[in-house]
Coordinates of C-alpha atoms in Angstrom, one line a residue:
Chain V
X12 CA -22.8 -24.2 13.5
X13 CA -24.3 -22.3 10.6
X14 CA -25.7 -24.3 7.7
X15 CA -23.0 -23.7 5.1
X16 CA -24.7 -25.5 2.2
X17 CA -28.1 -23.8 2.4
X18 CA -27.3 -20.3 3.5
X19 CA -29.2 -17.4 2.1
X20 CA -27.0 -14.9 0.5
X21 CA -29.6 -12.2 1.1
X22 CA -29.6 -12.8 4.8
X23 CA -27.8 -9.8 6.2
X24 CA -28.5 -10.3 9.9
X25 CA -25.0 -10.2 11.6
X26 CA -24.0 -13.4 13.4
X27 CA -22.9 -13.4 17.0
X28 CA -19.3 -13.7 15.9
X29 CA -19.7 -10.7 13.7
X30 CA -21.1 -8.7 16.5
X31 CA -18.5 -9.8 19.0
X32 CA -15.6 -9.1 16.6
X33 CA -16.8 -5.6 15.7
X34 CA -17.7 -4.4 19.2
X35 CA -15.1 -1.9 20.4
X36 CA -15.7 -3.0 24.0
X37 CA -14.7 -6.6 23.3
X38 CA -11.4 -5.6 21.6
X39 CA -10.5 -3.1 24.3
X40 CA -11.5 -5.7 27.0
X41 CA -9.3 -8.4 25.4
X42 CA -6.4 -6.0 25.2
X43 CA -6.8 -4.9 28.8
X44 CA -7.1 -8.5 29.9
X45 CA -3.9 -9.5 28.1
X46 CA -2.2 -6.5 29.6
X47 CA -3.4 -7.5 33.1
X48 CA -2.2 -11.1 32.5
X49 CA 1.2 -9.8 31.4
X50 CA 1.5 -7.6 34.4
X51 CA 0.5 -10.4 36.8
X52 CA 3.1 -12.7 35.2
X53 CA 5.8 -10.0 35.5
X54 CA 4.9 -9.3 39.2
X55 CA 4.8 -13.1 39.9
X56 CA 8.3 -13.5 38.3
X57 CA 9.5 -10.5 40.3
X58 CA 8.1 -12.1 43.5
X59 CA 9.3 -15.6 42.9
X60 CA 12.8 -15.1 41.4
X61 CA 13.5 -11.5 42.4
X62 CA 17.2 -11.9 42.9
X63 CA 17.7 -13.6 39.6
X64 CA 15.7 -10.9 37.8
X65 CA 17.7 -8.2 39.5
X66 CA 20.9 -9.9 38.5
X67 CA 19.7 -10.3 35.0
X68 CA 18.7 -6.6 34.6
X69 CA 21.8 -5.4 36.4
X70 CA 24.2 -7.2 34.0
X71 CA 24.9 -5.7 30.6
X72 CA 24.5 -9.1 28.8
X73 CA 21.2 -9.8 30.6
X74 CA 19.8 -6.4 29.9
X75 CA 20.8 -6.7 26.3
X76 CA 18.9 -10.0 26.0
X77 CA 15.8 -8.4 27.6
X78 CA 16.0 -5.4 25.3
X79 CA 16.3 -7.8 22.3
X80 CA 13.2 -9.6 23.4
X81 CA 11.2 -6.4 24.1
X82 CA 12.4 -4.7 20.9
X83 CA 11.5 -7.7 18.7
X84 CA 8.1 -7.9 20.3
X85 CA 7.6 -4.1 19.8
X86 CA 8.9 -4.4 16.2
X87 CA 6.3 -7.0 15.3
X88 CA 3.5 -5.1 16.9
X89 CA 4.5 -1.8 15.3
X90 CA 4.9 -3.6 11.9
X91 CA 1.4 -5.0 12.2
X92 CA 0.0 -1.6 13.3
X93 CA 1.8 0.3 10.6
X94 CA 0.4 -2.1 8.0
X95 CA -3.1 -1.2 9.3
X96 CA -2.1 2.5 9.4
X97 CA -0.8 2.3 5.9
X98 CA -4.1 1.0 4.6
X99 CA -6.1 3.4 6.8
X100 CA -4.2 6.5 5.8
X101 CA -4.2 5.4 2.1
X102 CA -8.0 5.2 2.4
X103 CA -8.3 8.5 4.1
X104 CA -6.2 10.3 1.6
X105 CA -8.3 8.8 -1.2
X106 CA -11.5 9.7 0.6
X107 CA -12.3 6.1 1.5
X108 CA -12.7 4.5 4.9
X109 CA -10.2 1.6 4.7
X110 CA -10.5 -1.7 6.5
X111 CA -13.3 -1.5 9.0
X112 CA -14.7 -5.0 9.1
X113 CA -12.1 -6.9 11.0
X114 CA -12.9 -5.6 14.4
X115 CA -13.6 -2.1 15.6
X116 CA -11.9 0.4 13.2
X117 CA -10.2 -2.6 11.6
X118 CA -7.9 -3.3 14.5
X119 CA -7.7 -7.0 14.0
X120 CA -7.2 -6.6 10.2
X121 CA -3.4 -7.2 10.6
X122 CA -4.1 -10.5 12.3
X123 CA -6.5 -11.5 9.5
X124 CA -3.8 -10.6 7.0
X125 CA -1.2 -12.6 8.8
X126 CA -3.6 -15.6 9.0
X127 CA -4.2 -15.3 5.3
X128 CA -0.5 -15.3 4.6
X129 CA 0.0 -18.4 6.7
X130 CA -2.9 -20.3 5.0
X131 CA -1.9 -19.5 1.4
X132 CA -0.3 -22.0 -0.9
X133 CA 3.5 -22.1 -0.6
X134 CA 4.7 -22.3 -4.2
X135 CA 8.2 -22.9 -5.5
X136 CA 8.7 -22.5 -9.2
X137 CA 10.2 -25.4 -11.2
X138 CA 14.0 -25.4 -11.5
X139 CA 14.3 -22.6 -9.0
X140 CA 17.5 -22.6 -6.9
X141 CA 15.7 -24.1 -3.9
X142 CA 18.2 -23.3 -1.1
X143 CA 18.7 -19.7 -2.3
X144 CA 15.0 -19.3 -2.9
X145 CA 14.3 -20.1 0.7
X146 CA 17.4 -18.2 2.0
X147 CA 16.6 -14.9 0.2
X148 CA 13.5 -13.9 2.3
X149 CA 15.3 -14.8 5.5
X150 CA 18.2 -12.6 4.6
X151 CA 15.9 -9.7 3.6
X152 CA 14.1 -10.1 6.9
X153 CA 17.2 -10.5 9.1
X154 CA 19.1 -7.7 7.4
X155 CA 16.3 -5.3 8.2
X156 CA 16.2 -6.4 11.8
X157 CA 19.8 -6.5 13.0
X158 CA 20.4 -2.8 12.5
X159 CA 18.6 -2.5 15.8
X160 CA 21.6 -3.7 17.8
X161 CA 23.1 -0.2 18.0
X162 CA 20.1 2.0 18.5
X163 CA 20.5 3.8 21.8
X164 CA 17.0 3.3 23.1
X165 CA 17.0 5.1 26.5
X166 CA 20.5 6.2 27.5
X167 CA 21.9 4.7 30.7
X168 CA 20.0 3.0 33.5
X169 CA 21.0 2.9 37.2
X170 CA 18.9 0.3 38.9
X171 CA 18.1 1.0 42.6
X172 CA 19.8 -2.2 43.7
X173 CA 23.1 -1.5 41.8
X174 CA 26.2 0.0 43.4
X175 CA 26.6 3.7 43.5
X176 CA 27.7 5.2 40.1
X177 CA 27.3 1.9 38.2
X178 CA 25.1 2.0 35.2
X179 CA 24.0 -0.3 32.3
X180 CA 23.3 1.0 28.9
X181 CA 20.0 0.3 27.1
X182 CA 21.7 -0.5 23.9
X183 CA 21.9 -4.1 22.7
X184 CA 25.5 -3.5 21.7
X185 CA 27.5 -0.4 22.5
X186 CA 30.0 -0.5 19.7
X187 CA 32.8 1.9 18.9
X188 CA 31.9 1.7 15.3
X189 CA 28.1 1.8 15.7
X190 CA 27.3 3.8 12.6
X191 CA 29.7 1.8 10.4
X192 CA 27.8 -1.3 11.5
X193 CA 24.6 0.3 10.3
X194 CA 26.1 1.0 6.9
X195 CA 27.5 -2.5 6.6
X196 CA 24.2 -4.1 7.6
X197 CA 22.2 -1.8 5.3
X198 CA 24.4 -2.9 2.4
X199 CA 23.6 -6.5 3.4
X200 CA 19.9 -5.8 2.7
X201 CA 20.5 -5.7 -1.1
X202 CA 21.7 -9.3 -0.9
X203 CA 18.4 -10.8 -0.1
X204 CA 16.7 -8.9 -2.9
X205 CA 19.2 -9.9 -5.5
X206 CA 19.2 -13.5 -4.4
X207 CA 15.4 -13.6 -4.5
X208 CA 15.5 -12.4 -8.1
X209 CA 18.3 -14.7 -9.0
X210 CA 16.9 -17.9 -7.4
X211 CA 13.4 -17.6 -8.8
X212 CA 14.3 -18.9 -12.3
X213 CA 12.2 -16.0 -13.8
X214 CA 13.6 -13.3 -16.0
X215 CA 11.2 -10.7 -14.7
X216 CA 12.3 -11.5 -11.2
X217 CA 15.9 -11.3 -12.2
X218 CA 15.4 -7.9 -13.8
X219 CA 13.6 -6.8 -10.7
X220 CA 16.5 -7.9 -8.5
X221 CA 18.9 -6.1 -10.8
X222 CA 16.8 -2.9 -10.6
X223 CA 16.7 -3.2 -6.9
X224 CA 20.4 -3.7 -6.6
X225 CA 21.1 -0.7 -8.9
X226 CA 18.8 1.5 -6.9
X227 CA 19.9 0.5 -3.4
X228 CA 23.6 0.7 -4.2
X229 CA 23.2 4.1 -5.9
X230 CA 21.5 5.4 -2.8
X231 CA 24.0 4.0 -0.4
X232 CA 26.6 6.5 -1.7
X233 CA 24.7 9.7 -0.7
X234 CA 23.6 8.0 2.5
X235 CA 27.2 7.4 3.4
X236 CA 28.1 11.0 2.6
X237 CA 25.3 12.3 4.8
X238 CA 26.4 10.1 7.6
X239 CA 30.0 11.5 7.2
X240 CA 28.5 15.0 7.6
X241 CA 27.0 14.0 11.0
X242 CA 30.0 12.0 12.1
X243 CA 32.4 14.8 11.2
X244 CA 30.4 17.3 13.3
X245 CA 29.9 14.9 16.2
X246 CA 33.4 13.6 16.2
X247 CA 32.3 10.1 17.2
X248 CA 30.9 6.9 15.6
X249 CA 28.9 5.9 18.7
X250 CA 25.2 6.6 18.3
X251 CA 24.6 7.0 22.0
X252 CA 27.3 9.8 22.2
X253 CA 25.7 11.5 19.2
X254 CA 22.3 11.4 21.0
X255 CA 23.9 12.6 24.2
X256 CA 25.5 15.6 22.4
X257 CA 22.1 16.6 21.1
X258 CA 20.4 16.1 24.5
X259 CA 23.0 18.0 26.4
X260 CA 22.9 21.1 24.2
X261 CA 19.2 20.8 23.4
X262 CA 20.0 21.5 19.8
X263 CA 19.0 18.5 17.6
X264 CA 21.2 17.9 14.6
X265 CA 18.3 18.6 12.3
X266 CA 18.7 22.3 13.2
X267 CA 22.4 22.2 12.4
X268 CA 22.2 20.1 9.2
X269 CA 18.6 20.5 7.7
X270 CA 19.8 19.7 4.2
X271 CA 21.6 16.6 5.4
X272 CA 18.4 15.5 7.2
X273 CA 16.5 15.9 4.0
X274 CA 19.1 13.9 2.0
X275 CA 19.2 11.1 4.5
X276 CA 15.4 10.9 4.6
X277 CA 15.3 10.6 0.8
X278 CA 18.0 7.9 0.9
X279 CA 16.1 6.1 3.7
X280 CA 13.1 6.0 1.4
X281 CA 15.1 4.6 -1.4
X282 CA 16.8 2.0 0.8
X283 CA 13.5 0.8 2.2
X284 CA 12.1 0.6 -1.4
X285 CA 9.2 2.9 -0.5
X286 CA 7.4 5.2 -2.9
X287 CA 8.5 7.4 -4.7
X288 CA 11.4 4.9 -5.1
X289 CA 9.5 1.7 -5.0
X290 CA 10.1 0.7 -8.6
X291 CA 11.8 -2.3 -7.2
X292 CA 8.3 -3.7 -6.8
X293 CA 6.1 -1.3 -8.7
X294 CA 3.0 -3.5 -8.5
X295 CA 1.0 -1.4 -10.9
X296 CA 3.3 -1.2 -14.0
X297 CA 6.2 -3.7 -13.7
X298 CA 5.8 -7.4 -13.1
X299 CA 6.1 -7.5 -9.3
X300 CA 9.9 -7.3 -9.3
X301 CA 12.1 -9.6 -7.4
X302 CA 9.2 -11.2 -5.4
X303 CA 7.1 -12.2 -8.4
X304 CA 7.5 -15.9 -7.7
X305 CA 7.1 -15.6 -4.0
X306 CA 3.9 -16.6 -2.2
X307 CA 2.5 -17.2 1.2
X308 CA 4.8 -16.7 4.2
X309 CA 7.9 -16.2 2.1
X310 CA 6.3 -13.2 0.5
X311 CA 5.2 -12.0 3.9
X312 CA 8.8 -12.2 5.0
X313 CA 9.8 -9.6 2.3
X314 CA 6.8 -7.6 3.3
X315 CA 7.7 -7.6 7.0
X316 CA 11.3 -7.0 6.1
X317 CA 10.3 -3.9 4.2
X318 CA 8.4 -2.5 7.2
X319 CA 11.2 -3.5 9.5
X320 CA 13.5 -1.6 7.2
X321 CA 11.3 1.5 7.5
X322 CA 11.4 1.2 11.3
X323 CA 15.2 0.8 11.3
X324 CA 15.7 3.7 9.0
X325 CA 13.4 5.9 11.1
X326 CA 15.2 4.8 14.3
X327 CA 18.6 5.7 12.7
X328 CA 17.3 9.1 11.5
X329 CA 15.8 9.8 14.9
X330 CA 19.1 9.0 16.6
X331 CA 21.2 11.0 14.3
X332 CA 19.0 14.0 13.6
X333 CA 16.0 14.2 15.8
X334 CA 17.7 13.9 19.2
X335 CA 16.9 10.2 19.9
X336 CA 15.1 10.0 23.2
X337 CA 15.5 13.7 24.0
X338 CA 12.6 16.1 24.3
X339 CA 12.9 19.4 26.0
X340 CA 11.7 19.6 29.6
X341 CA 11.8 15.8 29.9
X342 CA 14.5 13.6 31.4
X343 CA 18.0 14.5 30.3
X344 CA 21.3 12.6 30.1
X345 CA 21.9 12.6 33.9
X346 CA 18.6 11.0 34.7
X347 CA 19.4 7.4 35.1
X348 CA 16.5 6.2 37.2
X349 CA 14.5 3.4 35.7
X350 CA 11.3 5.4 35.1
X351 CA 13.3 8.1 33.3
X352 CA 14.6 5.4 31.0
X353 CA 11.1 4.2 30.4
X354 CA 10.0 7.7 29.4
X355 CA 13.0 8.0 27.1
X356 CA 12.1 4.6 25.5
X357 CA 8.5 5.8 25.0
X358 CA 9.7 9.1 23.5
X359 CA 12.0 7.3 21.1
X360 CA 9.1 5.1 19.9
X361 CA 6.7 8.0 19.6
X362 CA 9.3 9.7 17.3
X363 CA 9.7 6.5 15.3
X364 CA 5.9 6.1 14.9
X365 CA 5.5 9.8 13.8
X366 CA 8.2 9.2 11.2
X367 CA 6.5 6.1 10.0
X368 CA 3.3 8.1 9.5
X369 CA 5.4 10.6 7.5
X370 CA 6.6 7.7 5.4
X371 CA 3.1 6.6 4.7
X372 CA 1.7 10.0 3.9
X373 CA 4.6 10.5 1.4
X374 CA 3.8 7.2 -0.1
X375 CA 0.3 8.2 -0.9
X376 CA 1.3 11.7 -2.0
X377 CA 4.1 11.2 -4.5
X378 CA 4.0 9.3 -7.8
X379 CA 6.8 6.9 -8.7
X380 CA 10.0 8.0 -10.3
X381 CA 11.0 6.7 -13.7
X382 CA 14.2 4.7 -13.5
X383 CA 16.3 7.4 -15.3
X384 CA 14.9 10.0 -12.9
X385 CA 15.8 7.9 -10.0
X386 CA 19.4 7.5 -11.1
X387 CA 19.6 11.2 -12.0
X388 CA 18.4 12.2 -8.6
X389 CA 21.0 10.0 -6.9
X390 CA 24.0 10.7 -9.1
X391 CA 23.4 14.2 -10.3
X392 CA 21.4 15.5 -7.3
X393 CA 22.1 13.9 -4.0
X394 CA 25.7 12.9 -4.3
X395 CA 27.0 16.4 -5.4
X396 CA 24.9 18.0 -2.6
X397 CA 26.3 15.4 -0.1
X398 CA 29.8 16.2 -1.3
X399 CA 29.2 19.9 -0.9
X400 CA 27.8 19.3 2.6
X401 CA 30.9 17.2 3.5
X402 CA 33.2 20.0 2.4
X403 CA 31.1 22.7 4.2
X404 CA 31.0 20.7 7.4
X405 CA 34.7 20.0 7.1
X406 CA 35.5 23.7 6.9
X407 CA 33.2 24.4 9.9
X408 CA 34.9 21.6 12.0
X409 CA 38.3 23.0 11.1
X410 CA 37.2 26.4 12.3
X411 CA 35.6 24.8 15.5
X412 CA 32.1 26.0 14.6
X413 CA 30.4 22.6 14.2
X414 CA 27.9 23.3 17.0
X415 CA 27.2 26.8 15.9
X416 CA 23.7 27.0 14.5
X417 CA 24.0 30.2 12.3
X418 CA 27.3 29.1 10.8
X419 CA 25.8 25.7 10.0
X420 CA 22.7 27.1 8.5
X421 CA 24.7 29.5 6.4
X422 CA 26.8 26.6 5.1
X423 CA 23.6 24.7 4.3
X424 CA 22.1 27.7 2.5
X425 CA 25.3 28.1 0.4
X426 CA 25.2 24.4 -0.7
X427 CA 21.5 24.7 -1.4
X428 CA 22.0 27.9 -3.3
X429 CA 24.7 26.4 -5.5
X430 CA 22.5 23.4 -6.2
X431 CA 19.6 25.6 -7.1
X432 CA 21.7 27.7 -9.4
X433 CA 23.1 24.6 -11.1
X434 CA 19.6 23.0 -11.3
X435 CA 18.2 26.2 -12.9
X436 CA 20.7 26.2 -15.7
X437 CA 21.3 22.5 -16.4
X438 CA 19.6 21.2 -19.5
X439 CA 16.3 19.6 -18.9
X440 CA 16.1 15.8 -19.7
X441 CA 15.2 14.8 -23.2
X442 CA 11.9 13.0 -23.1
X443 CA 8.9 12.5 -25.4
X444 CA 8.8 13.2 -29.1
X445 CA 11.6 15.4 -30.4
X446 CA 11.5 17.9 -33.3
X447 CA 15.0 17.4 -34.5
X448 CA 15.3 13.7 -34.7
X449 CA 17.0 12.4 -37.8
X450 CA 14.7 11.3 -40.6
X451 CA 13.8 7.6 -40.5
X452 CA 14.6 5.8 -43.7
X453 CA 11.5 3.9 -44.8
X454 CA 12.3 0.8 -46.7
X455 CA 10.2 0.5 -49.8
X456 CA 7.7 -2.4 -49.4
X457 CA 7.3 -5.2 -51.9
X458 CA 3.9 -4.1 -53.1
X459 CA 4.8 -0.6 -54.3
Chain F
X15 CA -1.9 11.3 -41.9
X16 CA 0.4 14.0 -43.2
X17 CA 3.3 15.6 -41.4
X18 CA 1.5 18.9 -40.9
X19 CA -1.2 17.0 -39.0
X20 CA 1.2 15.9 -36.4
X21 CA 1.2 18.3 -33.5
X22 CA 4.4 18.3 -31.5
X23 CA 3.8 19.1 -27.9
X24 CA 6.7 20.3 -25.9
X25 CA 6.7 19.5 -22.2
X26 CA 6.7 22.7 -20.2
X27 CA 10.1 23.7 -19.0
X28 CA 10.5 23.0 -15.3
X29 CA 11.5 25.8 -13.0
X30 CA 14.4 25.5 -10.6
X31 CA 12.0 24.9 -7.7
X32 CA 10.3 22.2 -9.6
X33 CA 13.5 20.5 -10.3
X34 CA 14.4 20.5 -6.7
X35 CA 11.1 18.7 -6.0
X36 CA 10.8 20.0 -2.5
X37 CA 8.2 22.8 -3.0
X38 CA 6.1 20.5 -5.1
X39 CA 6.3 17.7 -2.5
X40 CA 5.1 20.1 0.2
X41 CA 2.3 21.3 -2.0
X42 CA 1.3 17.7 -2.7
X43 CA 1.3 16.9 1.0
X44 CA -0.9 19.9 1.7
X45 CA -3.4 18.4 -0.7
X46 CA -3.2 14.8 0.7
X47 CA -3.3 15.9 4.3
X48 CA -6.3 18.1 3.6
X49 CA -8.1 15.0 2.3
X50 CA -6.8 12.8 5.2
X51 CA -8.3 15.0 7.9
X52 CA -11.5 15.8 6.0
X53 CA -14.0 13.4 7.5
X54 CA -17.0 15.2 5.9
X55 CA -16.1 14.5 2.3
X56 CA -15.2 10.9 3.2
X57 CA -18.5 10.2 5.0
X58 CA -20.4 11.6 2.1
X59 CA -18.5 9.6 -0.5
X60 CA -18.5 6.2 1.1
X61 CA -21.5 3.8 1.2
X62 CA -21.1 1.0 3.7
X63 CA -22.1 -1.7 1.3
X64 CA -23.9 -4.6 2.8
X65 CA -25.8 -2.5 5.3
X66 CA -26.6 0.4 3.0
X67 CA -26.9 0.3 -0.7
X68 CA -26.3 2.9 -3.3
X69 CA -29.2 4.2 -5.3
X70 CA -28.8 2.7 -8.7
X71 CA -29.9 4.2 -12.0
X72 CA -32.7 1.7 -12.4
X73 CA -33.3 2.5 -16.1
X74 CA -29.7 2.2 -17.3
X75 CA -28.0 -0.1 -14.8
X76 CA -26.7 -3.2 -16.5
X77 CA -27.0 -6.1 -14.1
X78 CA -28.4 -9.7 -14.2
X79 CA -30.5 -10.4 -17.3
X80 CA -34.2 -11.3 -17.2
X81 CA -36.6 -12.7 -19.7
X82 CA -39.8 -10.7 -19.8
X83 CA -43.3 -12.2 -19.8
X84 CA -46.1 -10.7 -21.9
X85 CA -49.5 -9.8 -20.6
X86 CA -50.6 -13.4 -20.7
X87 CA -47.7 -14.6 -18.6
X88 CA -46.0 -16.3 -21.5
X89 CA -42.3 -15.8 -22.3
X90 CA -42.0 -12.8 -24.6
X91 CA -39.0 -14.2 -26.5
X92 CA -39.7 -15.2 -30.1
X93 CA -36.4 -17.1 -30.4
X94 CA -35.1 -14.9 -33.2
X95 CA -31.4 -15.4 -32.2
X96 CA -30.8 -11.7 -32.5
X97 CA -29.4 -11.4 -29.0
X98 CA -27.1 -14.4 -29.3
X99 CA -25.8 -13.0 -32.6
X100 CA -25.2 -9.6 -31.1
X101 CA -23.5 -11.0 -28.0
X102 CA -19.8 -10.3 -28.1
X103 CA -19.1 -12.8 -25.4
X104 CA -21.1 -15.7 -27.0
X105 CA -22.8 -16.4 -23.7
X106 CA -26.4 -16.8 -24.9
X107 CA -27.5 -20.2 -26.1
X108 CA -31.1 -20.6 -27.5
X109 CA -32.9 -23.6 -28.7
X110 CA -35.9 -22.6 -30.7
X111 CA -39.1 -24.7 -31.1
X112 CA -42.4 -24.5 -32.8
X113 CA -44.6 -22.0 -30.9
X114 CA -47.7 -23.5 -29.3
X115 CA -49.4 -20.2 -29.6
X116 CA -51.0 -18.8 -32.7
X117 CA -49.6 -15.3 -32.6
X118 CA -45.9 -16.2 -33.3
X119 CA -44.0 -18.8 -35.1
X120 CA -41.2 -19.8 -32.6
X121 CA -40.5 -19.7 -28.9
X122 CA -37.4 -20.6 -26.9
X123 CA -37.4 -24.2 -25.7
X124 CA -34.2 -23.5 -24.0
X125 CA -32.7 -20.1 -23.2
X126 CA -29.4 -20.2 -21.3
X127 CA -27.2 -17.3 -20.4
X128 CA -23.8 -18.0 -18.9
X129 CA -23.6 -15.1 -16.4
X130 CA -19.9 -15.8 -15.8
X131 CA -19.1 -15.3 -19.5
X132 CA -21.3 -12.3 -19.9
X133 CA -19.6 -8.9 -19.9
X134 CA -22.9 -7.0 -19.2
X135 CA -22.6 -4.8 -22.3
X136 CA -26.3 -4.7 -22.9
X137 CA -26.0 -5.5 -26.6
X138 CA -28.7 -8.3 -26.3
X139 CA -31.1 -5.8 -24.9
X140 CA -30.4 -3.4 -27.8
X141 CA -30.7 -6.2 -30.3
X142 CA -34.0 -7.7 -29.1
X143 CA -36.9 -6.8 -31.5
X144 CA -39.6 -7.6 -29.0
X145 CA -37.9 -6.2 -25.8
X146 CA -37.9 -9.7 -24.3
X147 CA -34.4 -9.7 -22.8
X148 CA -33.5 -6.9 -20.5
X149 CA -30.8 -6.1 -18.0
X150 CA -31.9 -5.5 -14.4
X151 CA -30.4 -3.4 -11.6
X152 CA -29.5 -6.6 -9.7
X153 CA -25.8 -7.1 -9.4
X154 CA -25.4 -9.5 -6.4
X155 CA -24.6 -12.7 -8.2
X156 CA -23.6 -15.6 -6.1
X157 CA -23.2 -19.3 -6.9
X158 CA -21.3 -22.3 -5.7
X159 CA -20.4 -23.7 -9.1
X160 CA -20.0 -22.6 -12.7
X161 CA -22.9 -24.8 -13.6
X162 CA -25.1 -22.9 -11.2
X163 CA -24.2 -19.6 -12.9
X164 CA -25.6 -20.7 -16.2
X165 CA -29.1 -19.2 -15.9
X166 CA -31.8 -21.1 -17.8
X167 CA -35.2 -20.0 -19.0
X168 CA -37.0 -20.6 -15.7
X169 CA -34.3 -18.7 -13.7
X170 CA -34.4 -15.8 -16.1
X171 CA -38.2 -15.6 -15.9
X172 CA -38.1 -15.7 -12.2
X173 CA -35.7 -12.8 -12.3
X174 CA -38.4 -11.0 -14.2
X175 CA -40.9 -11.8 -11.4
X176 CA -38.5 -10.4 -8.8
X177 CA -37.7 -7.2 -10.6
X178 CA -40.9 -6.3 -12.5
X179 CA -42.0 -3.9 -9.7
X180 CA -38.6 -2.2 -9.6
X181 CA -38.2 -1.9 -13.4
X182 CA -41.4 -2.4 -15.4
X183 CA -41.0 -3.9 -18.8
X184 CA -39.9 -1.3 -21.3
X185 CA -42.5 -1.7 -24.0
X186 CA -45.1 -4.2 -22.7
X187 CA -47.5 -3.6 -25.7
X188 CA -45.3 -5.3 -28.2
X189 CA -47.4 -8.5 -28.2
X190 CA -48.6 -8.8 -31.7
X191 CA -45.5 -10.6 -32.8
X192 CA -46.0 -12.3 -36.1
X193 CA -48.7 -10.1 -37.5
X194 CA -47.2 -6.6 -37.6
X195 CA -43.7 -7.3 -36.3
X196 CA -44.2 -4.7 -33.6
X197 CA -44.2 -1.9 -36.2
X198 CA -47.9 -0.9 -36.0
X199 CA -48.5 2.1 -33.9
X200 CA -51.9 0.8 -32.9
X201 CA -50.7 -2.3 -31.2
X202 CA -47.8 -0.4 -29.7
X203 CA -50.2 1.6 -27.6
X204 CA -50.6 -0.1 -24.2
X205 CA -54.4 -0.1 -24.3
X206 CA -54.7 -1.5 -27.8
X207 CA -56.5 -4.8 -28.3
X208 CA -54.5 -7.5 -30.0

């Protein structure tokens, strides 16, 4: 036990704990050990209750429950990792090194962050609406998570012990209206933010909540339009069928609708309150926004919810535009063996993680929009473009050319061209000091 | 200020590409990605602090204060209150007393600096007529209470002992306090006899 009261601040010799924590071998060793323990437990379960496990995995309900468990576990670890990556990439872009004290390369920094959040003081402002104040972070958190139910992780699985031709799907819920569900749940996310601002009994929080509501509702309109483009071309609302279409033809939707992909990416940024649209929070210039009054684990819930939102948004974009689990020369739709499903699952997550890195790089590249610019981009930029895309895609579908790459690209180019032409001739926004402002009447003061 | 003094600057007109943001975003990402993968510039910029330390500009760095001693080992301060008057943060508290030495009238009985109030502007050093108070390159200040961070005369003198090799006293020859006020060129020379 080190002598806390009489320690020498100039003593820089690392303690044994320091050395253990920062040794890469120890971290890797612990990870490998945990992996081995997990593998042993799984094998033991398989040996002891093999029939029950096979029945569980063979039934759709059982597999859904397993996928929920696995996905939530993966979500939390990916959230923790992406927080570390966020800080690391931010540091790299700014020519710094980022967290490198908590473990080798900072790998246990997320754990330290989490521990800090747990140990901080939980504070509720006086006269806050207590039930809503507690409910708001839960809603923000849950709304970001439940979009996962319809993500088609790995297509269909045929287990070796199942009857011939029988398959289970690796989706938690295979819904007829899958994409509609995503839109509905995405709209639900605003609720937590607005409630947080409202329940805090703080005018700045309230303004933050209103700002957030205005932003998120504005960006849901172009998002819906872009989804209409994809759904029109695909002719189905089921995400697994949209992915299967891309996998069968080998042509991802991003090659068919590049403009729609860009629009949906922008909307996903705005929906997840990420830079350049993060003036919901805007730590640097506005007072925290809706979570000003939140501390400790309640704040962490918003934080985790934001990252969960990023992952959900990425998963949706990957399913709709980047071919889901499909990569050329790797398992296709007909491969339903379990290891093919595992590969598909891994491919899906690799795509999601690459997209998260893209999110992070964008965050540290772009400055924040002003609020009027934000609204202008949504209402004067994205929505007209989205409408144009819907019209163009509708014409293509009517002609039966919805999977025809050149026709789609030409349609996109036409919409882009019209937008460019309009943007080049529309008046620029009025900002700053103006020459032709009316004269200000100066009231004569009492002294003169 | 007259109207013709006001210079109205117009924001440059954005081109169509700039209004679409996309080319600008790609250009910005080119820049940030270049920095992201450039380990060389990163390794040259960053100093891993507790293990390695940056080379400080010893002459001009404004860290913890010290009270200088003269050649005889006495405190150089003459309790003139110039520093506490100049201090914008009001963190210097001096109690003057009759000097036991014949070459000056007063000396500080107490000399306290609240290092937590101090803004390290260096005005005290500028104000001091005998170069008794100086700021050192030491910046690692730790303490367990606010009381501990109020440095008294002994502590400030011990800081001088610690840092006198690193940063020698600026003008050690100003010792002839009451007689010439430090103005005489002869006594200002280091070798001059008092």
